[in-house]
Coordinates of C-alpha atoms in Angstrom, one line a residue:
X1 CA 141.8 84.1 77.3
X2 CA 143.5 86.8 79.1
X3 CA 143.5 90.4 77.6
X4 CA 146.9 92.3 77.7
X5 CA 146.3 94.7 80.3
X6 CA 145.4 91.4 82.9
X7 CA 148.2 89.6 81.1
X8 CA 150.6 92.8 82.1
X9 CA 149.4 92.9 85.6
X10 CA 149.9 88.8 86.1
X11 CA 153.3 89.6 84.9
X12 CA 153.9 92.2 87.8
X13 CA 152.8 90.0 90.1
X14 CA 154.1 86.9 88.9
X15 CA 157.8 89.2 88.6
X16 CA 157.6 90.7 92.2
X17 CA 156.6 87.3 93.1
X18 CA 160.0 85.5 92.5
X19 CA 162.4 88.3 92.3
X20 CA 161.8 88.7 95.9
X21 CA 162.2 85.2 96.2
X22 CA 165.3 85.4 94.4
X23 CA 166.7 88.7 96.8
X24 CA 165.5 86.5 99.5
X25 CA 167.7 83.6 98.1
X26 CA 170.7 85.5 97.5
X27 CA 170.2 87.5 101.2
X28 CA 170.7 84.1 102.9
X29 CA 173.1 82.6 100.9
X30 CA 176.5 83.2 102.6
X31 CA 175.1 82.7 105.8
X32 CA 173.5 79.8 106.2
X33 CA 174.7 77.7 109.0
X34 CA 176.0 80.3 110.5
X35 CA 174.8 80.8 114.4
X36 CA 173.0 83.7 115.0
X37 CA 175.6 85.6 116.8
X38 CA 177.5 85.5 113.6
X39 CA 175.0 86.8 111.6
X40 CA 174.4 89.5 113.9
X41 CA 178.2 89.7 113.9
X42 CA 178.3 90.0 110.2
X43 CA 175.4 92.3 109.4
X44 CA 174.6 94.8 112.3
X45 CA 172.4 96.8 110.0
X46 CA 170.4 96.4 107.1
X47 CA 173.3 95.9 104.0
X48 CA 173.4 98.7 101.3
X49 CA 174.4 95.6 99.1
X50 CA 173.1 92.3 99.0
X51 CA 176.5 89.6 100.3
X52 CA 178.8 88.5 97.9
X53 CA 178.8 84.6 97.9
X54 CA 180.5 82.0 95.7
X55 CA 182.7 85.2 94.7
X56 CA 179.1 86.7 93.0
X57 CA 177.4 90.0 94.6
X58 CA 174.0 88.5 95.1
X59 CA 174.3 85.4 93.8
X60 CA 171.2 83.0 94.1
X61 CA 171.6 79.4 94.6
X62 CA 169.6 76.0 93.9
X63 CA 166.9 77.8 95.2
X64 CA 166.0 80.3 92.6
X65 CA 167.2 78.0 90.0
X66 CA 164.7 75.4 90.7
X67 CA 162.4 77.7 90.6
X68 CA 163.0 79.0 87.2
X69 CA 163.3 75.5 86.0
X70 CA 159.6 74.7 87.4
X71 CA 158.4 77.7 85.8
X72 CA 159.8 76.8 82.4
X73 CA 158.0 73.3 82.4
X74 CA 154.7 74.9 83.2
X75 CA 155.5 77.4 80.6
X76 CA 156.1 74.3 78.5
X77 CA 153.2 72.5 79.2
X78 CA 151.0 75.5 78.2
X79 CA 152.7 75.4 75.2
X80 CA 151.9 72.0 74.2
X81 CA 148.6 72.0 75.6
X82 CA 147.7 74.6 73.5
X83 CA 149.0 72.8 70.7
X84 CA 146.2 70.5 71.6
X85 CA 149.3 67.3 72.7
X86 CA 148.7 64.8 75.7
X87 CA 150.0 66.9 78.0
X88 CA 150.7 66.0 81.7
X89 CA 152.4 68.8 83.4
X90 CA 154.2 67.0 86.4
X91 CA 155.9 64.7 83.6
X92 CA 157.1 68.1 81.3
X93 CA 158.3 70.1 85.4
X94 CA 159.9 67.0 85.9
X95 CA 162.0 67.5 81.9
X96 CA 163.0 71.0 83.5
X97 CA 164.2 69.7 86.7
X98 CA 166.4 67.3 84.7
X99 CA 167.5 70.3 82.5
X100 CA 168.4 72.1 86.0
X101 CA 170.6 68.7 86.9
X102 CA 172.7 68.3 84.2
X103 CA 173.9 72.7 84.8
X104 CA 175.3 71.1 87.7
X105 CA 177.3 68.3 85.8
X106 CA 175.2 65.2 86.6
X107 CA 174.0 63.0 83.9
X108 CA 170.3 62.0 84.0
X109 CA 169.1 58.7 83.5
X110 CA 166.5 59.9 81.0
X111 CA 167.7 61.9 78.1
X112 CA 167.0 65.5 78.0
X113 CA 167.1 68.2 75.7
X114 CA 169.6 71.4 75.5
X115 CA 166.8 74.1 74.8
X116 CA 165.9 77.4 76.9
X117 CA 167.2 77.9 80.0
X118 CA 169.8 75.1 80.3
X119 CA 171.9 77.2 77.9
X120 CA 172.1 80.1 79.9
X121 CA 176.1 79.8 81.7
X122 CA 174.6 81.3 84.7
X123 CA 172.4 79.0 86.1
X124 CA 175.1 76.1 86.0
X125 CA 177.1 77.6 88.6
X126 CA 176.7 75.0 91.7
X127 CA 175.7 75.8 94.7
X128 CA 174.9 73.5 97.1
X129 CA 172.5 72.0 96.0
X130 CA 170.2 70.0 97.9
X131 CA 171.6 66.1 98.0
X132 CA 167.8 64.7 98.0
X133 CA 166.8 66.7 95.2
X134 CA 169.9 65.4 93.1
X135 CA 169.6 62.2 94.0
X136 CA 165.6 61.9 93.1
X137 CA 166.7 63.5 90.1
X138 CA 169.7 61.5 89.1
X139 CA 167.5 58.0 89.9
X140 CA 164.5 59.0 87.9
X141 CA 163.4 56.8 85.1
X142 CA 160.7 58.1 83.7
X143 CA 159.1 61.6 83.5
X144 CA 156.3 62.2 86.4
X145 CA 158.0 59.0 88.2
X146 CA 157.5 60.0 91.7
X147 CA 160.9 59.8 94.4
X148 CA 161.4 56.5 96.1
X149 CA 162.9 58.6 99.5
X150 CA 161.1 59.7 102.8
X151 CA 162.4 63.1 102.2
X152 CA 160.0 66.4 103.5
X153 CA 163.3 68.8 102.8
X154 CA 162.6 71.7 101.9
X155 CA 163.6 71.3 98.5
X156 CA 159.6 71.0 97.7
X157 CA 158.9 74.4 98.7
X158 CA 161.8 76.5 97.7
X159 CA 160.6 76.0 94.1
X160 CA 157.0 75.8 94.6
X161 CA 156.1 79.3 93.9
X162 CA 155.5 79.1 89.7
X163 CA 153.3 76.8 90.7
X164 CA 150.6 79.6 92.5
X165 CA 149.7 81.1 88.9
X166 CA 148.6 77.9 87.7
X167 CA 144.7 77.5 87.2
X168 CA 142.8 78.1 90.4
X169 CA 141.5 74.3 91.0
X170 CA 145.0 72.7 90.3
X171 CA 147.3 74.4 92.5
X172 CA 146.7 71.7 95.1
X173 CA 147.2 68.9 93.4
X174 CA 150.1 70.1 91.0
X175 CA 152.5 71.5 93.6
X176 CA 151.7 67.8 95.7
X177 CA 152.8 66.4 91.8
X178 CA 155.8 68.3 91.4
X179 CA 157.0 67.7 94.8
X180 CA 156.7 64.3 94.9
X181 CA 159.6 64.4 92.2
X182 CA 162.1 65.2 94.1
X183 CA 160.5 64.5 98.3
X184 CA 158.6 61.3 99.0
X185 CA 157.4 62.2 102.5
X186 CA 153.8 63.4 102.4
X187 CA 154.6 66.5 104.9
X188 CA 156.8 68.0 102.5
X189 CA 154.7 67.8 99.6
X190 CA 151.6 69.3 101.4
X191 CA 153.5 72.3 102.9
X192 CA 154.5 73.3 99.5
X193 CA 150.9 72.6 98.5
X194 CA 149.8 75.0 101.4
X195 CA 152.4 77.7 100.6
X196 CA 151.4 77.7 96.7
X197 CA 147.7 78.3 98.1
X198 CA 148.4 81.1 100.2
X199 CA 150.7 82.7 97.5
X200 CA 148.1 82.5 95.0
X201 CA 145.6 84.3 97.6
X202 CA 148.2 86.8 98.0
X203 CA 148.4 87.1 94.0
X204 CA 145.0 88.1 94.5
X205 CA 145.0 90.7 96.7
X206 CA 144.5 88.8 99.8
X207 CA 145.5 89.3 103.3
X208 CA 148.5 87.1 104.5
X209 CA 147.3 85.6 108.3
X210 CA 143.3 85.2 106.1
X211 CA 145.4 83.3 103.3
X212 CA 146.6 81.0 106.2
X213 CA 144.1 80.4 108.4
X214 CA 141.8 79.2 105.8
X215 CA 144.7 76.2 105.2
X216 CA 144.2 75.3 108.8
X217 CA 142.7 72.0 108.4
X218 CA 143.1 71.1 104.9
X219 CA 146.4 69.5 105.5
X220 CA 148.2 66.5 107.9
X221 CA 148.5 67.6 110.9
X222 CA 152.7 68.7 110.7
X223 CA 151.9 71.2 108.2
X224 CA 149.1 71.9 109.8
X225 CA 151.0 73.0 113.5
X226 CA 153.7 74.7 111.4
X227 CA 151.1 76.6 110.1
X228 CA 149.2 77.5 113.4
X229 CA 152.9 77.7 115.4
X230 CA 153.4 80.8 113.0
X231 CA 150.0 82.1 113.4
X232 CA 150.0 82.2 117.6
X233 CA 154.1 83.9 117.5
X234 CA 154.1 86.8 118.9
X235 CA 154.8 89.3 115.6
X236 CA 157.6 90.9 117.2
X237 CA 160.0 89.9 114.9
X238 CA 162.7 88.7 116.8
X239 CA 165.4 86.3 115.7
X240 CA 165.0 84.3 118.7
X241 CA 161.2 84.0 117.9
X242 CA 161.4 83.0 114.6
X243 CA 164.5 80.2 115.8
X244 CA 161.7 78.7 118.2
X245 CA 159.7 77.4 115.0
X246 CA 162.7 75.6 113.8
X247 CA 165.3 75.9 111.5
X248 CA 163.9 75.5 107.9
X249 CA 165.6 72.1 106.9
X250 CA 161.9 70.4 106.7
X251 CA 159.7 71.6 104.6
X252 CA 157.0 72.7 107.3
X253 CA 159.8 74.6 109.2
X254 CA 160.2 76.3 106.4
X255 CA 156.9 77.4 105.8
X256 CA 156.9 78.2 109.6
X257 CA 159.9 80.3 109.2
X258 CA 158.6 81.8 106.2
X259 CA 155.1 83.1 107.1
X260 CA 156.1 84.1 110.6
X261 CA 158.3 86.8 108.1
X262 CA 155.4 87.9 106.3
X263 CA 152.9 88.1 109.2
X264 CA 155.4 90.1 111.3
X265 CA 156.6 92.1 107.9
X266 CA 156.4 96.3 108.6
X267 CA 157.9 96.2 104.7
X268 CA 159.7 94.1 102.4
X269 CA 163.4 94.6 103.5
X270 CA 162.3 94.2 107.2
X271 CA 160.3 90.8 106.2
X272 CA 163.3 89.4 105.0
X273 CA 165.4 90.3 107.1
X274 CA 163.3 88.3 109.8
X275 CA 163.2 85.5 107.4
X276 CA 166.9 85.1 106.9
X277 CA 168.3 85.4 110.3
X278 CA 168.0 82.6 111.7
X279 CA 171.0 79.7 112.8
X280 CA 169.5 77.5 110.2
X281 CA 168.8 77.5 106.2
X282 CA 168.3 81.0 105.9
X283 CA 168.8 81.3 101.8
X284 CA 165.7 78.8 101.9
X285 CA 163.5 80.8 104.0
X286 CA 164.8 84.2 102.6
X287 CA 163.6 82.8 98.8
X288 CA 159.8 81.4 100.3
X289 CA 159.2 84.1 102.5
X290 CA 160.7 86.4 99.7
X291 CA 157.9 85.4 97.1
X292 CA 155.1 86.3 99.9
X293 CA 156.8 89.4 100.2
X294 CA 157.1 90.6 96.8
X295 CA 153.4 90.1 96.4
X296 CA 152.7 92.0 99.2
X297 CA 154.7 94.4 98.3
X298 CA 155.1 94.8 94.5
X299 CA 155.9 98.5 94.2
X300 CA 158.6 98.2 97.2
X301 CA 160.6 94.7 95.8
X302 CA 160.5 95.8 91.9
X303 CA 162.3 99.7 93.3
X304 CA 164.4 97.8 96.1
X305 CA 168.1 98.9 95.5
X306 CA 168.8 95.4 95.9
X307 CA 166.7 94.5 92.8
X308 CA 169.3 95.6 90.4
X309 CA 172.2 93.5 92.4
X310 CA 170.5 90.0 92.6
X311 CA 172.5 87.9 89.9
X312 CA 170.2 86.8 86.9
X313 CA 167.6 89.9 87.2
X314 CA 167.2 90.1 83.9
X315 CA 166.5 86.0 83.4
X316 CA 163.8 86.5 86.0
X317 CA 161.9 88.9 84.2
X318 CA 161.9 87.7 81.4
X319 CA 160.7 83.9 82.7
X320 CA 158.5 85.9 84.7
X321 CA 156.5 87.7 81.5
X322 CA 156.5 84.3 79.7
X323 CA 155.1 82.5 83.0
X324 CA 151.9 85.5 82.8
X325 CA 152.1 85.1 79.1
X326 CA 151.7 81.3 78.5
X327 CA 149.0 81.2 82.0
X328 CA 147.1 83.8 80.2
X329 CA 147.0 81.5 77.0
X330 CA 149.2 83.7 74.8
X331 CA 151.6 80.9 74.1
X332 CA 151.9 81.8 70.3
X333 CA 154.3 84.9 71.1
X334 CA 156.6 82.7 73.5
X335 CA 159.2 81.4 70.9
X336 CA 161.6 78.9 70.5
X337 CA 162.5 78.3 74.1
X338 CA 159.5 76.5 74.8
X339 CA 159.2 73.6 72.2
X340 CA 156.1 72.0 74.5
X341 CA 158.0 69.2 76.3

């Protein structure tokens, strides 16, 4: 058991940890696809505001909503754990996804229930949404039944970052789980795996390039060049530098992209700034580099002037203080919203 003072500070981390990824998210969001001369077109200086998209000032997309979602089924399977139940967490993250599908009007094979976030009007905004991750979801019949696709999208490690809180010795093995839900390629499943790692060392108080370089090795050898690509890049945080590692549609790319930010990162803004322009998926990179940033910057993300402009800040914390809450075993004080599956 966690006391409150630990639980508070997991919370802080846990909060600058995906509202960063969620400022990251919303950053990117109007211009992905967009060439770089665009971009540079569009935003010739840092913006006072974060970009209106989908007529929303700093709206977040799939990205961030995923990523609540997966934090609500571990929240959830803390819940029932502690109630002592047969509990296998993949199966209950797999429950929220399907929640998260039907707030963008597709009907799951499996029935689901209507309870926590689901209800909140906000998150069932659509916006473009990832076609592999809907069509896992939409095909699955059963919870925890892995995807039948050789998908290494990034759609596995946009959402993976909940999963870095989790109990030391199962962060491996539950973000290669979760992914496999939605990506059946074993590249995509392992970055996320890797980029849960590193978070969690960050959530620690660890350095960045030490948090990567002990992953060196541990995985196939995709994520394992992605990894080392970013590593040997000269950290002058170019566009054109962070464009030679790829364009973050693969799951490796992404975590290329995204640790390239953080390594090259004077502060938070300029990290993610570096993470976002790029002629690729920049709202992807902007939310996973985003998560690395807010924990290495806590103090600087939870000021930010864009903090108060992303679209559901207020939803974030509070899934962020439940996520510290039920991690630190404190599940009694979490409520309603999480009836354990």
């Amino acid at each position: 058991m966690t006391d409150g003072n630990e639980c508070s500070g997991l919370a802080i981390r846990i909060h600058a940890c995906l509202l960063g990824g969620a400022i990251g998210d919303a950053l990117g969001a109007d211009i992905e696809f967009a060439s770089l001369a665009r971009i540079r077109d569009r935003f010739p200086r840092p913006p006072a505001a974060l970009p209106r998209h989908d007529g929303v000032v700093g709206a977040i997309t799939d990205d961030t909503q995923m990523t609540l979602f997966t934090a609500e089924g571990l929240i959830r399977a803390a819940v029932r754990y502690d109630g002592r139940g047969i509990c296998h967490p993949p199966s209950v993250v797999h429950h929220a996804l399907l929640r998260w599908l039907v707030t963008q009007d597709e009907t799951p094979r499996i029935e689901v229930d209507r309870a926590g976030l689901v209800l909140d009007q906000r998150l069932h905004a659509r916006r473009a949404p990832g076609n592999t991750c809907l069509a896992a979801l939409r095909a699955a019949g059963a919870f925890g039944e892995p995807a039948q696709n050789d998908s290494k999208g990034c759609g596995t490690i946009m959402r993976v970052a909940p999963v870095a809180f989790v109990l030391p010795g199962r962060i491996r093995d539950l973000a290669i789980e979760t992914s496999a839900l939605t990506h059946g390629h074993p590249t995509g499943q392992e970055a996320a795996a890797a980029w849960a790692l590193i978070l969690a060392a960050l959530a620690d108080g660890g350095d960045l390039e030490e948090a990567a370089n002990r992953q060196i090795g541990a995985f196939g050898s995709e994520t394992d060049r992605a990894m080392t690509r970013a590593l040997e890049a000269p950290r002058d945080g170019a566009a054109e530098t962070a464009e030679r590692l790829g364009g973050g549609w693969t799951a490796e790319e992404a975590l290329s992209i995204a640790l390239y930010a953080g390594l090259s990162a004077r502060d938070f803004e300029h990290g993610l700034l570096i993470a976002v322009t790029h002629s690729g998926d920049s709202d992807s990179t902007g939310a996973i580099a985003g998560n690395a940033l807010g924990l290495m910057f806590p103090d600087e993300v939870r000021s930010h002037r864009w903090a108060g402009q992303v679209e559901c800040a207020d939803l974030i914390e509070r899934v962020s203080h439940d996520l510290a809450a039920a991690m630190a075993g404190q599940v009694g004080a979490l409520g309603e919203d999480y009836p354990g599956f």
